[in-house]
PDB file of C-alpha atoms in Angstrom:
ATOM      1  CA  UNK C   1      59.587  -3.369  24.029  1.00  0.00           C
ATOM      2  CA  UNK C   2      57.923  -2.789  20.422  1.00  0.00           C
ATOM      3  CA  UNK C   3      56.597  -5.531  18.328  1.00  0.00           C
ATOM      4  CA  UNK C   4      58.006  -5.653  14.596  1.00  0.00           C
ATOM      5  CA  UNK C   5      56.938  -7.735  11.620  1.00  0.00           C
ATOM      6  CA  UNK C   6      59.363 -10.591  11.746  1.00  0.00           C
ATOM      7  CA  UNK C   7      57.948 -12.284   9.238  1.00  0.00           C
ATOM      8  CA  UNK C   8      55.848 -15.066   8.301  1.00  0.00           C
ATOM      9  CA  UNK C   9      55.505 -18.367  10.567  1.00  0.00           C
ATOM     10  CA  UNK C  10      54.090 -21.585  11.286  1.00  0.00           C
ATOM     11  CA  UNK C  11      50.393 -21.162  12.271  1.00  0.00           C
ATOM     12  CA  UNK C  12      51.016 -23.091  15.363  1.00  0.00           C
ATOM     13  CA  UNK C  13      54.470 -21.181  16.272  1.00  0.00           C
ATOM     14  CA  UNK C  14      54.345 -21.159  20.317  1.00  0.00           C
ATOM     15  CA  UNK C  15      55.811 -17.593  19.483  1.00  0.00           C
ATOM     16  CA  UNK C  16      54.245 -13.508  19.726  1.00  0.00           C
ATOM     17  CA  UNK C  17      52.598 -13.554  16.610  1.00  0.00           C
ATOM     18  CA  UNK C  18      49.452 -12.641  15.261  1.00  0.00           C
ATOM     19  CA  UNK C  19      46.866 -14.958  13.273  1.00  0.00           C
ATOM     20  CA  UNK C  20      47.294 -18.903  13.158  1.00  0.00           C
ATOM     21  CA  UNK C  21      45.881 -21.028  15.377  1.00  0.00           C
ATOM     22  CA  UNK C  22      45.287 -20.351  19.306  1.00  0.00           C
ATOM     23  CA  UNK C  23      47.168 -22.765  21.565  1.00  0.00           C
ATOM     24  CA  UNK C  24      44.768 -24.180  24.349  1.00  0.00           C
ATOM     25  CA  UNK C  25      44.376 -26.098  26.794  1.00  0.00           C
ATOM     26  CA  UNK C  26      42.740 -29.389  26.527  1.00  0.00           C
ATOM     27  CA  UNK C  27      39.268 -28.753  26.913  1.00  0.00           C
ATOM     28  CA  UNK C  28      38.712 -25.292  25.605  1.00  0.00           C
ATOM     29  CA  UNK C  29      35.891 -24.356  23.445  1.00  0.00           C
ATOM     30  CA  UNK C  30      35.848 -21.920  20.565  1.00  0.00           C
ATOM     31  CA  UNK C  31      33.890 -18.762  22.037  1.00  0.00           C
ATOM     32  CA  UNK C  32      31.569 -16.887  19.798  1.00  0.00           C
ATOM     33  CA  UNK C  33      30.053 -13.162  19.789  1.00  0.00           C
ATOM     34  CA  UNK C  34      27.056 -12.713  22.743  1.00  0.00           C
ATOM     35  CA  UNK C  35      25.247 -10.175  19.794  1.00  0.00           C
ATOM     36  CA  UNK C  36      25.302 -12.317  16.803  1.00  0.00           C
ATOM     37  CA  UNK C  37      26.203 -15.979  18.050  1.00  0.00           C
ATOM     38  CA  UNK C  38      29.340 -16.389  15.447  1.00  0.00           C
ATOM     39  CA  UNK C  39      32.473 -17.848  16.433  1.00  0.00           C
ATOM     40  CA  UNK C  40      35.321 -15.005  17.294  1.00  0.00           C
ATOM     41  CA  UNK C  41      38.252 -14.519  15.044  1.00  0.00           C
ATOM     42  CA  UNK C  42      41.331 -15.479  16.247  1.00  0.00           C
ATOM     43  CA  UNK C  43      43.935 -12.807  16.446  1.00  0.00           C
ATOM     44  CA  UNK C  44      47.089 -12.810  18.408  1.00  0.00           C
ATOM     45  CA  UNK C  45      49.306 -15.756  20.711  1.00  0.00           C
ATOM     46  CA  UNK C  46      51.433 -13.790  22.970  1.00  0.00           C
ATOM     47  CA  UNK C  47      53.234 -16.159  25.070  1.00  0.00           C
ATOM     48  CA  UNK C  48      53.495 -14.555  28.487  1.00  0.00           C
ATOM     49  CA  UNK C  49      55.971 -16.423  31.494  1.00  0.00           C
ATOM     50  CA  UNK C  50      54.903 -19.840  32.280  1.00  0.00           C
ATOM     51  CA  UNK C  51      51.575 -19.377  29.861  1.00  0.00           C
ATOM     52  CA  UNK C  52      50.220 -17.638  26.886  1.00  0.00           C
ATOM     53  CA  UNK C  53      47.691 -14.553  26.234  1.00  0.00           C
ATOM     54  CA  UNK C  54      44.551 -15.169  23.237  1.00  0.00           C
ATOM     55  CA  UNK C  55      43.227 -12.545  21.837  1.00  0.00           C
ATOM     56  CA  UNK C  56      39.753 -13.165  20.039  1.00  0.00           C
ATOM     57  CA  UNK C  57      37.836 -10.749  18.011  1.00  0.00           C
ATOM     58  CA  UNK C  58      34.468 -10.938  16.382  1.00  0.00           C
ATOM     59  CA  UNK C  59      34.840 -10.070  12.597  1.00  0.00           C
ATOM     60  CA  UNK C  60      31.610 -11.491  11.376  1.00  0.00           C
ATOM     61  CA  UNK C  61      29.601  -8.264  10.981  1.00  0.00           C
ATOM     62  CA  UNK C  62      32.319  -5.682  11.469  1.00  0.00           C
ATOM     63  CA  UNK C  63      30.710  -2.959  13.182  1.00  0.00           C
ATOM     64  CA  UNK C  64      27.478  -4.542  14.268  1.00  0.00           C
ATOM     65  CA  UNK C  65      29.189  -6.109  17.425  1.00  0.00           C
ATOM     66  CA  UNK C  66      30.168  -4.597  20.458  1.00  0.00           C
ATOM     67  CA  UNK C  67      33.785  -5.975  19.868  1.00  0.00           C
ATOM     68  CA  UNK C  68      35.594  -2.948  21.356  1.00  0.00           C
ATOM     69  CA  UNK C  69      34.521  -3.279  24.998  1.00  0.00           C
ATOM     70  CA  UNK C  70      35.794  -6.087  27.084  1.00  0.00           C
ATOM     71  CA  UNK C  71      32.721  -7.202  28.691  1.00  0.00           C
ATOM     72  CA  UNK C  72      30.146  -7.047  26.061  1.00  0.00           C
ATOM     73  CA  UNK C  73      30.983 -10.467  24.362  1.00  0.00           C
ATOM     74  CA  UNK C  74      32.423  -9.306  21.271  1.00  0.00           C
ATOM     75  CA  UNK C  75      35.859 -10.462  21.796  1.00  0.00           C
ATOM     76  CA  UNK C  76      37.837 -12.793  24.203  1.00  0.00           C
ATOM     77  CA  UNK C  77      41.120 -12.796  25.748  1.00  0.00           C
ATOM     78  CA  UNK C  78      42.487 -15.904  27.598  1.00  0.00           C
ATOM     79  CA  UNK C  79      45.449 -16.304  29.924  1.00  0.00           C
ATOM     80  CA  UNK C  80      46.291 -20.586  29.748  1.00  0.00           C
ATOM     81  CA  UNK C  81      49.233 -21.462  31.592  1.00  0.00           C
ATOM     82  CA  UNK C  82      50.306 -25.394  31.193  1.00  0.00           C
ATOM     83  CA  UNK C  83      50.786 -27.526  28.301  1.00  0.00           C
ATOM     84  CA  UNK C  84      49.027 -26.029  25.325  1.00  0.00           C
ATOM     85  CA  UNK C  85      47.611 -27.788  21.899  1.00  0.00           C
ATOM     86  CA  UNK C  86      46.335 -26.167  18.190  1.00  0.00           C
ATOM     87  CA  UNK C  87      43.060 -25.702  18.640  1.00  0.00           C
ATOM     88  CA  UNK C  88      40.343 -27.206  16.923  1.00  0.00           C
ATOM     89  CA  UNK C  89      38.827 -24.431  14.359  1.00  0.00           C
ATOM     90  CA  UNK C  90      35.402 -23.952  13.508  1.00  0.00           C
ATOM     91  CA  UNK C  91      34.375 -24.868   9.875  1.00  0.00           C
ATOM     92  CA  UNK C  92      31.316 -21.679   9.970  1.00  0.00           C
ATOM     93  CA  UNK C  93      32.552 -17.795  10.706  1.00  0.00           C
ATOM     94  CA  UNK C  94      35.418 -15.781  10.567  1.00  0.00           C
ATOM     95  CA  UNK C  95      37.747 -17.430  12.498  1.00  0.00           C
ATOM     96  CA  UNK C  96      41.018 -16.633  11.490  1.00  0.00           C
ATOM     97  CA  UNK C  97      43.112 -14.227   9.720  1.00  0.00           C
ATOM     98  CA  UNK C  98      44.718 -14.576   6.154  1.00  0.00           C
ATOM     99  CA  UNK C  99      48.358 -14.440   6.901  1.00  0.00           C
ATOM    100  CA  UNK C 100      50.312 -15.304  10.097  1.00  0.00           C
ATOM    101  CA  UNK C 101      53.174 -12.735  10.930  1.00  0.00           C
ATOM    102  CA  UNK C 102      55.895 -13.447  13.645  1.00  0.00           C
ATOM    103  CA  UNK C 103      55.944 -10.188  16.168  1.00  0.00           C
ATOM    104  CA  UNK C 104      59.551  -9.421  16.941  1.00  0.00           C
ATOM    105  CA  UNK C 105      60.570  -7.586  20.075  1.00  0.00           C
ATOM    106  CA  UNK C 106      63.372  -5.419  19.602  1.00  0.00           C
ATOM    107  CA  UNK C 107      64.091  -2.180  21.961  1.00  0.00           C
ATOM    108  CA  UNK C 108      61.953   1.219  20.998  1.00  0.00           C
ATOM    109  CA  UNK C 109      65.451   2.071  18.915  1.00  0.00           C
ATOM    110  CA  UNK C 110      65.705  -0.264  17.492  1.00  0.00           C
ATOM    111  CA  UNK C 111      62.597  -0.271  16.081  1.00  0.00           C
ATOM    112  CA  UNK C 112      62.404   3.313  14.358  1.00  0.00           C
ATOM    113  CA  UNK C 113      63.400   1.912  10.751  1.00  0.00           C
ATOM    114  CA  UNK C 114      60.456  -1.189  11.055  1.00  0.00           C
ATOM    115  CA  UNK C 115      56.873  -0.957  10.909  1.00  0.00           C
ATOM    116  CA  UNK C 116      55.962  -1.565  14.568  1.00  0.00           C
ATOM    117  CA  UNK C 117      52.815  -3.864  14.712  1.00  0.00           C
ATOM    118  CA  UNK C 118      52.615  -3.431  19.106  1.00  0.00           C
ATOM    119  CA  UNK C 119      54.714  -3.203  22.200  1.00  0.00           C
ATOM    120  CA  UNK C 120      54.968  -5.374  25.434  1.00  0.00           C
ATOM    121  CA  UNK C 121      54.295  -3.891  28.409  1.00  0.00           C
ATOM    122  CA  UNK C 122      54.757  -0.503  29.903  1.00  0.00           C
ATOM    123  CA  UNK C 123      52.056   2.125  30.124  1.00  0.00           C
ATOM    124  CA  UNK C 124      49.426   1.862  27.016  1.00  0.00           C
ATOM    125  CA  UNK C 125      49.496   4.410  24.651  1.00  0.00           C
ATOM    126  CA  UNK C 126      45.373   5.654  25.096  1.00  0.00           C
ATOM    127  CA  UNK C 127      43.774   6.865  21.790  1.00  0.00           C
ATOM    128  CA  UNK C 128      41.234   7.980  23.643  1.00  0.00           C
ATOM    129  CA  UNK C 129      40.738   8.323  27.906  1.00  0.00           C
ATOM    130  CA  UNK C 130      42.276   5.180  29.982  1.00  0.00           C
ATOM    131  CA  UNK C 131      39.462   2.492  30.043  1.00  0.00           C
ATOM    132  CA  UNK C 132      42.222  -0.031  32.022  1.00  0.00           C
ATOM    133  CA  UNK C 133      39.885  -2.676  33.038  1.00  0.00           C
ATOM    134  CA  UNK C 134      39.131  -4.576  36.495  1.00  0.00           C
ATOM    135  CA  UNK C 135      39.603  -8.264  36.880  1.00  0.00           C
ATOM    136  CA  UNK C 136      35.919  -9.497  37.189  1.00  0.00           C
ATOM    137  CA  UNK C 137      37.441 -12.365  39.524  1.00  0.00           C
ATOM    138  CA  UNK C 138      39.034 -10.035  42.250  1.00  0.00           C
ATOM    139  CA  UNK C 139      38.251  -6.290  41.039  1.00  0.00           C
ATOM    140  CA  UNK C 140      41.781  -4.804  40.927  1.00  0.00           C
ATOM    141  CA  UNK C 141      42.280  -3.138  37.824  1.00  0.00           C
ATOM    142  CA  UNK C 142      44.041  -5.264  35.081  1.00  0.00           C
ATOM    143  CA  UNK C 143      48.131  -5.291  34.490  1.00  0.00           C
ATOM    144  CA  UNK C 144      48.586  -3.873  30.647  1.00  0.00           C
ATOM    145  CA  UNK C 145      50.426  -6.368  28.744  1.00  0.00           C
ATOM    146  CA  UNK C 146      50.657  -5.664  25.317  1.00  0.00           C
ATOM    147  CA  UNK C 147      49.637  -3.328  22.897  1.00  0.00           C
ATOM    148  CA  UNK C 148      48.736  -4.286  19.034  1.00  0.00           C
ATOM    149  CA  UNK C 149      48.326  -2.010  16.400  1.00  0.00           C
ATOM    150  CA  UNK C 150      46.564  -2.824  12.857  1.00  0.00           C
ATOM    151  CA  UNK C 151      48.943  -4.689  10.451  1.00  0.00           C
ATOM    152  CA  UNK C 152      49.994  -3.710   6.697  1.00  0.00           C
ATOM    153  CA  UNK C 153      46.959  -5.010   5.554  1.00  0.00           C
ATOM    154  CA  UNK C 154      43.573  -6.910   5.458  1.00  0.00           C
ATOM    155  CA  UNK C 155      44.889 -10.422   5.619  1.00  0.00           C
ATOM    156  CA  UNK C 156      47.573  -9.532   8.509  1.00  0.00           C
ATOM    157  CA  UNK C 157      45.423  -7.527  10.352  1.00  0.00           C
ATOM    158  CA  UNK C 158      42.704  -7.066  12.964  1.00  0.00           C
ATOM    159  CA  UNK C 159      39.893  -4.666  12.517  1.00  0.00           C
ATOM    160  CA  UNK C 160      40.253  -2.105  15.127  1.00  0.00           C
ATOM    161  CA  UNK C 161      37.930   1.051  13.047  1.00  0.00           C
ATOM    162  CA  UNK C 162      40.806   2.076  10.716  1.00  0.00           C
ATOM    163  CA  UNK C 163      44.381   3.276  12.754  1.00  0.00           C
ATOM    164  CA  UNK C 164      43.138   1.628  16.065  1.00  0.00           C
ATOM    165  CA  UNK C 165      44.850   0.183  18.936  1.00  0.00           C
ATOM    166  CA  UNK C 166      43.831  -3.067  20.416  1.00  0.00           C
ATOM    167  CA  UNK C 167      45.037  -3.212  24.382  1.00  0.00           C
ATOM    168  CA  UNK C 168      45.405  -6.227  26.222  1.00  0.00           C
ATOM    169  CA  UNK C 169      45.454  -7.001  30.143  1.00  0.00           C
ATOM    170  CA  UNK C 170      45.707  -9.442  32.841  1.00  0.00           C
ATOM    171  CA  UNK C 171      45.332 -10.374  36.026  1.00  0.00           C
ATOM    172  CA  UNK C 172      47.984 -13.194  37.048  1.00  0.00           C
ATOM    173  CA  UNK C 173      46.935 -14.016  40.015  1.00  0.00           C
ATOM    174  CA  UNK C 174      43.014 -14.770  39.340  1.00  0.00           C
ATOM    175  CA  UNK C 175      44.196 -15.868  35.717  1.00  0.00           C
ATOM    176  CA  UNK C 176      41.889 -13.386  34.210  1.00  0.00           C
ATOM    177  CA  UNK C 177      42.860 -11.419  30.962  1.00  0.00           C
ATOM    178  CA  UNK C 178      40.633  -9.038  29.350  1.00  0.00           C
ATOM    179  CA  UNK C 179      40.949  -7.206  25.276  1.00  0.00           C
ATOM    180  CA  UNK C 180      39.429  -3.686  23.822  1.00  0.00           C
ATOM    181  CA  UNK C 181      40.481  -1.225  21.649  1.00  0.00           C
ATOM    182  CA  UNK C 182      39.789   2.044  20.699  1.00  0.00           C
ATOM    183  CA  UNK C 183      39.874   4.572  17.427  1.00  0.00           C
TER     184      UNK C 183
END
């Protein structure tokens, strides 16, 4: 299923979109970058069943932090199931985008005529070699769940080194999700 622009929305839409606010669970606490200590950008909600998917980025120093890599502490993904809340944003860093845009999913026809910003599921669509990565709770590797690709421009869009792919994965059963993305 691709992801098309569908628009602008509310920043706390509990709908695929990308930018806006991340819906949490009570409790949760903003993560920032292991190399430089700032608070990660938030970059996508992508409801998934009974839950949701956030996708965090650092954009404080872009290209200083190892944001690509989903264990080196330069981004976040989350996988909250339950009732979710806005969450609170942090008044220092780069924490969130400069537009919120509503990702449609229409069928990989369908979407020929639209600028696709991602797809749901399938296979991902490598850049480079497969770097699918393992759940650090049980080891299997990670389910792909969605693929998102750089939007129109700066304020819709994450950073991923100029045509990139951001990939995101997880792990249902240990509730583990996991980000990267490659150029």
């Amino acid at each position: 299923m691709h992801l098309i622009d569908g628009g602008g929305t509310a920043p706390d839409a509990p709908v695929l979109r990308t930018g806006g606010v991340p819906l949490v669970p009570e409790g949760f606490v903003w993560p920032h970058c292991r190399t430089c200590e700032g608070a990660l950008q938030f970059l996508a909600h992508l409801p998934a069943g009974d839950g949701a998917v956030a996708v965090f980025l650092c954009h404080n120093d872009p290209g200083m932090c190892e944001d690509w890599d989903p264990a080196a502490g330069g981004n976040r993904a989350y996988l909250f199931t339950g009732a979710l809340t806005p969450a609170a944003v942090p008044a220092e860093g780069e924490t969130l985008l400069g537009a919120v845009t509503e990702l449609r999913p229409v069928p990989g026809g369908a979407a020929a005529a639209q600028r696709t910003l991602g797809r749901l599921g399938g296979e991902p669509d490598w850049l480079q070699s497969d770097e699918t990565p393992h759940c650090p709770s049980c080891a299997a590797p990670m389910a792909f769940a969605a693929q998102l690709e750089e939007g129109a421009d700066h304020a819709t869009s994450a950073n991923f080194g100029g045509g990139g792919r951001g990939y995101v994965f997880a792990c249902r059963p240990c509730g583990e999700s996991a980000f990267l993305w490659q150029c």
